[in-house]
mmCIF file of C-alpha atoms in Angstrom:
data_model
loop_
_atom_site.group_PDB
_atom_site.id
_atom_site.type_symbol
_atom_site.label_atom_id
_atom_site.label_comp_id
_atom_site.label_asym_id
_atom_site.label_seq_id
_atom_site.Cartn_x
_atom_site.Cartn_y
_atom_site.Cartn_z
ATOM 1 C CA MET J 1 -0.028 -0.093 -0.146
ATOM 2 C CA ASP J 2 1.379 3.488 -0.838
ATOM 3 C CA GLY J 3 1.728 6.104 1.821
ATOM 4 C CA SER J 4 -1.385 8.238 2.441
ATOM 5 C CA PHE J 5 -1.443 11.821 3.410
ATOM 6 C CA ILE J 6 -4.123 13.983 5.186
ATOM 7 C CA ASP J 7 -3.508 17.773 5.515
ATOM 8 C CA GLY J 8 -5.440 18.981 8.547
ATOM 9 C CA PRO J 9 -6.806 22.521 8.796
ATOM 10 C CA LYS J 10 -4.792 25.509 9.158
ATOM 11 C CA CYS J 11 -5.208 27.393 12.307
ATOM 12 C CA THR J 12 -3.908 31.005 12.697
ATOM 13 C CA HIS J 13 -2.769 32.646 15.975
ATOM 14 C CA SER J 14 -2.490 36.432 16.640
ATOM 15 C CA PRO J 15 -0.637 36.552 19.915
ATOM 16 C CA GLN J 16 0.952 40.104 19.040
ATOM 17 C CA GLY J 17 -0.563 40.871 15.835
ATOM 18 C CA THR J 18 1.307 38.450 13.747
ATOM 19 C CA ARG J 19 0.049 35.413 11.938
ATOM 20 C CA HIS J 20 1.459 31.985 12.574
ATOM 21 C CA GLU J 21 0.233 29.122 10.601
ATOM 22 C CA LEU J 22 -0.244 25.799 12.454
ATOM 23 C CA VAL J 23 0.254 23.071 9.892
ATOM 24 C CA ARG J 24 -0.956 19.346 10.480
ATOM 25 C CA ILE J 25 0.266 16.600 8.144
ATOM 26 C CA GLU J 26 -0.849 12.956 8.623
ATOM 27 C CA HIS J 27 1.034 9.819 6.741
ATOM 28 C CA ALA J 28 0.569 6.083 6.946
ATOM 29 C CA VAL J 29 1.906 2.905 5.475
ATOM 30 C CA CYS J 30 1.137 -0.611 6.023
ATOM 31 C CA THR J 31 3.868 -3.436 6.043
ATOM 32 C CA ARG J 32 3.824 -7.092 6.408
ATOM 33 C CA ALA J 33 5.962 -6.887 9.370
ATOM 34 C CA ALA J 34 4.362 -7.125 12.703
ATOM 35 C CA CYS J 35 4.462 -4.329 15.248
ATOM 36 C CA ALA J 36 7.305 -5.718 17.167
ATOM 37 C CA LEU J 37 9.421 -6.217 14.231
ATOM 38 C CA ALA J 38 8.696 -2.730 12.786
ATOM 39 C CA TRP J 39 9.342 -1.267 16.040
ATOM 40 C CA GLN J 40 12.644 -3.004 16.101
ATOM 41 C CA ILE J 41 13.657 -1.607 12.775
ATOM 42 C CA PHE J 42 12.437 1.919 13.664
ATOM 43 C CA THR J 43 14.121 2.165 16.895
ATOM 44 C CA ASP J 44 17.441 0.769 15.452
ATOM 45 C CA TRP J 45 18.512 4.470 14.636
ATOM 46 C CA ARG J 46 22.142 3.380 13.850
ATOM 47 C CA ASN J 47 20.781 1.864 10.620
ATOM 48 C CA TRP J 48 18.459 5.001 9.682
ATOM 49 C CA HIS J 49 21.112 5.717 7.129
ATOM 50 C CA ARG J 50 19.870 2.551 5.175
ATOM 51 C CA ILE J 51 16.293 3.977 5.201
ATOM 52 C CA SER J 52 17.288 7.557 4.233
ATOM 53 C CA ASN J 53 20.471 9.033 2.747
ATOM 54 C CA ARG J 54 19.491 12.403 4.188
ATOM 55 C CA TYR J 55 21.632 12.011 7.413
ATOM 56 C CA GLU J 56 25.046 13.452 8.104
ATOM 57 C CA SER J 57 24.977 12.166 11.732
ATOM 58 C CA ILE J 58 22.944 11.156 14.527
ATOM 59 C CA LYS J 59 23.774 11.643 18.177
ATOM 60 C CA TRP J 60 21.896 10.827 21.422
ATOM 61 C CA ASN J 61 22.117 12.722 24.591
ATOM 62 C CA GLY J 62 20.565 10.433 27.172
ATOM 63 C CA THR J 63 19.166 6.845 26.962
ATOM 64 C CA PRO J 64 17.541 6.456 23.355
ATOM 65 C CA TRP J 65 13.684 6.369 23.251
ATOM 66 C CA VAL J 66 13.209 7.250 26.810
ATOM 67 C CA ALA J 67 11.234 10.470 27.533
ATOM 68 C CA GLY J 68 13.495 13.315 28.115
ATOM 69 C CA SER J 69 16.243 12.072 25.939
ATOM 70 C CA ARG J 70 17.409 14.088 23.102
ATOM 71 C CA ILE J 71 18.552 13.167 19.675
ATOM 72 C CA GLN J 72 20.408 15.506 17.315
ATOM 73 C CA VAL J 73 20.175 14.817 13.661
ATOM 74 C CA GLN J 74 22.386 16.517 11.213
ATOM 75 C CA ILE J 75 20.527 16.512 7.758
ATOM 76 C CA LEU J 76 22.049 17.009 4.410
ATOM 77 C CA ARG J 77 19.119 17.805 2.190
ATOM 78 C CA PRO J 78 17.187 19.463 0.919
ATOM 79 C CA VAL J 79 19.331 21.871 3.057
ATOM 80 C CA LYS J 80 21.778 21.185 5.735
ATOM 81 C CA ALA J 81 20.525 21.746 9.190
ATOM 82 C CA LYS J 82 20.630 20.282 12.695
ATOM 83 C CA VAL J 83 17.244 18.813 14.070
ATOM 84 C CA ASP J 84 17.023 18.910 17.818
ATOM 85 C CA ARG J 85 14.460 16.282 18.852
ATOM 86 C CA VAL J 86 13.503 15.498 22.438
ATOM 87 C CA ILE J 87 11.343 12.462 23.305
ATOM 88 C CA THR J 88 8.238 13.342 25.000
ATOM 89 C CA MET J 89 6.454 9.803 25.304
ATOM 90 C CA CYS J 90 7.471 6.331 24.353
ATOM 91 C CA THR J 91 5.507 3.097 24.735
ATOM 92 C CA PRO J 92 7.529 0.418 23.249
ATOM 93 C CA GLY J 93 5.974 -1.410 20.427
ATOM 94 C CA HIS J 94 3.020 0.903 19.978
ATOM 95 C CA SER J 95 3.868 4.581 20.135
ATOM 96 C CA ILE J 96 6.246 7.306 20.277
ATOM 97 C CA ALA J 97 6.202 11.001 20.461
ATOM 98 C CA TRP J 98 8.708 13.934 20.189
ATOM 99 C CA ILE J 99 9.175 17.713 19.699
ATOM 100 C CA ASN J 100 11.573 18.814 16.859
ATOM 101 C CA HIS J 101 13.324 22.198 16.609
ATOM 102 C CA VAL J 102 14.836 22.898 13.215
ATOM 103 C CA LEU J 103 15.489 26.032 11.217
ATOM 104 C CA GLY J 104 13.162 28.135 13.318
ATOM 105 C CA TYR J 105 10.354 25.733 13.091
ATOM 106 C CA SER J 106 8.891 23.723 16.185
ATOM 107 C CA MET J 107 7.131 20.380 15.388
ATOM 108 C CA GLU J 108 5.256 17.895 17.539
ATOM 109 C CA GLN J 109 5.184 14.403 15.935
ATOM 110 C CA TRP J 110 3.633 11.243 16.920
ATOM 111 C CA LEU J 111 4.290 7.615 15.394
ATOM 112 C CA LEU J 112 1.914 4.825 15.977
ATOM 113 C CA PHE J 113 2.188 1.122 15.292
ATOM 114 C CA ASP J 114 -1.168 -0.716 14.981
ATOM 115 C CA PRO J 115 -1.541 -4.540 14.173
ATOM 116 C CA LEU J 116 -3.596 -5.364 11.149
ATOM 117 C CA LEU J 117 -6.254 -8.092 11.306
ATOM 118 C CA GLU J 118 -4.936 -9.877 8.280
ATOM 119 C CA GLY J 119 -1.377 -9.645 9.756
ATOM 120 C CA GLY J 120 1.313 -7.065 9.477
ATOM 121 C CA SER J 121 1.002 -3.569 10.928
ATOM 122 C CA ARG J 122 -0.165 0.014 9.911
ATOM 123 C CA ILE J 123 2.564 2.647 10.854
ATOM 124 C CA SER J 124 0.901 6.252 10.965
ATOM 125 C CA THR J 125 2.432 9.265 11.832
ATOM 126 C CA TRP J 126 1.017 12.879 12.377
ATOM 127 C CA LEU J 127 2.837 16.103 13.040
ATOM 128 C CA GLU J 128 1.951 19.650 13.534
ATOM 129 C CA PHE J 129 4.242 22.521 12.985
ATOM 130 C CA THR J 130 4.669 26.208 13.054
ATOM 131 C CA GLY J 131 7.439 28.436 12.249
ATOM 132 C CA PRO J 132 8.382 31.316 9.810
ATOM 133 C CA SER J 133 7.088 31.201 6.227
ATOM 134 C CA VAL J 134 10.241 30.432 4.284
ATOM 135 C CA LYS J 135 10.749 28.710 1.091
ATOM 136 C CA ILE J 136 13.303 25.800 0.761
ATOM 137 C CA GLU J 137 14.546 25.387 -2.861
ATOM 138 C CA GLY J 138 11.398 27.324 -4.150
ATOM 139 C CA ARG J 139 9.093 24.825 -2.058
ATOM 140 C CA THR J 140 6.962 25.551 1.064
ATOM 141 C CA VAL J 141 8.083 23.809 4.168
ATOM 142 C CA ARG J 142 4.798 21.730 4.127
ATOM 143 C CA GLU J 143 5.872 20.350 0.754
ATOM 144 C CA VAL J 144 9.397 19.681 1.792
ATOM 145 C CA ILE J 145 8.088 17.740 4.920
ATOM 146 C CA LYS J 146 5.382 15.733 2.933
ATOM 147 C CA GLU J 147 8.183 14.679 0.383
ATOM 148 C CA TYR J 148 10.473 13.668 3.214
ATOM 149 C CA LEU J 149 7.636 11.515 4.943
ATOM 150 C CA HIS J 150 6.587 9.900 1.650
ATOM 151 C CA GLU J 151 10.178 8.922 0.818
ATOM 152 C CA TRP J 152 11.191 7.907 4.493
ATOM 153 C CA TYR J 153 8.102 5.908 5.312
ATOM 154 C CA ALA J 154 8.160 4.183 1.880
ATOM 155 C CA ASN J 155 11.677 3.142 2.553
ATOM 156 C CA PHE J 156 10.842 2.032 5.991
ATOM 157 C CA ARG J 157 7.825 -0.065 4.755
ATOM 158 C CA ASP J 158 10.076 -1.807 2.289
ATOM 159 C CA THR J 159 12.869 -2.318 5.043
ATOM 160 C CA CYS J 160 9.946 -3.868 7.325
ATOM 161 C CA ASP J 161 8.568 -5.896 4.488
ATOM 162 C CA LEU J 162 11.933 -7.446 3.619
ATOM 163 C CA ALA J 163 12.581 -8.306 7.171
ATOM 164 C CA ALA J 164 9.323 -9.897 7.526
ATOM 165 C CA LEU J 165 9.924 -12.074 4.453
ATOM 166 C CA HIS J 166 13.261 -13.247 6.033
ATOM 167 C CA ALA J 167 11.506 -13.720 9.543
ATOM 168 C CA GLY J 168 8.749 -16.086 8.036
ATOM 169 C CA PRO J 169 5.370 -16.379 9.513
ATOM 170 C CA GLN J 170 4.720 -14.070 12.452
#
């Protein structure tokens, strides 16, 4: 199944007469891998470079995947930037949430692992972000994030499907 997107409503805030847009994006993929296997692949951050070639480096400050821990991700494209992520919630095998700060944007993101009745799992994510209205290589930040989510989760799904094939019946 190809990834699906849902763009949520735009909200505007005017705390001091300025407009800030709150953007919501949702994306989901289904994989043949059971939730436990998909979770194992996702949390193996040392192998994220196999899922995406956008990473220059990944460094944890604290115990990985524990609320309060931080992960710094240096990305290479579409622009070089440092993503500072703090884990806010983690239920192993089921869900994880974090807050990102990058390029003047703040983002809250949740990732959910749900079993499918016919086997495998549905991996869904939603994120909300706000920040300056800038263009990255002529595209809106919303477009850049949607492209990134589509690419990353398609590669993640393929990685999970391959691991499920090698693992046999689950």
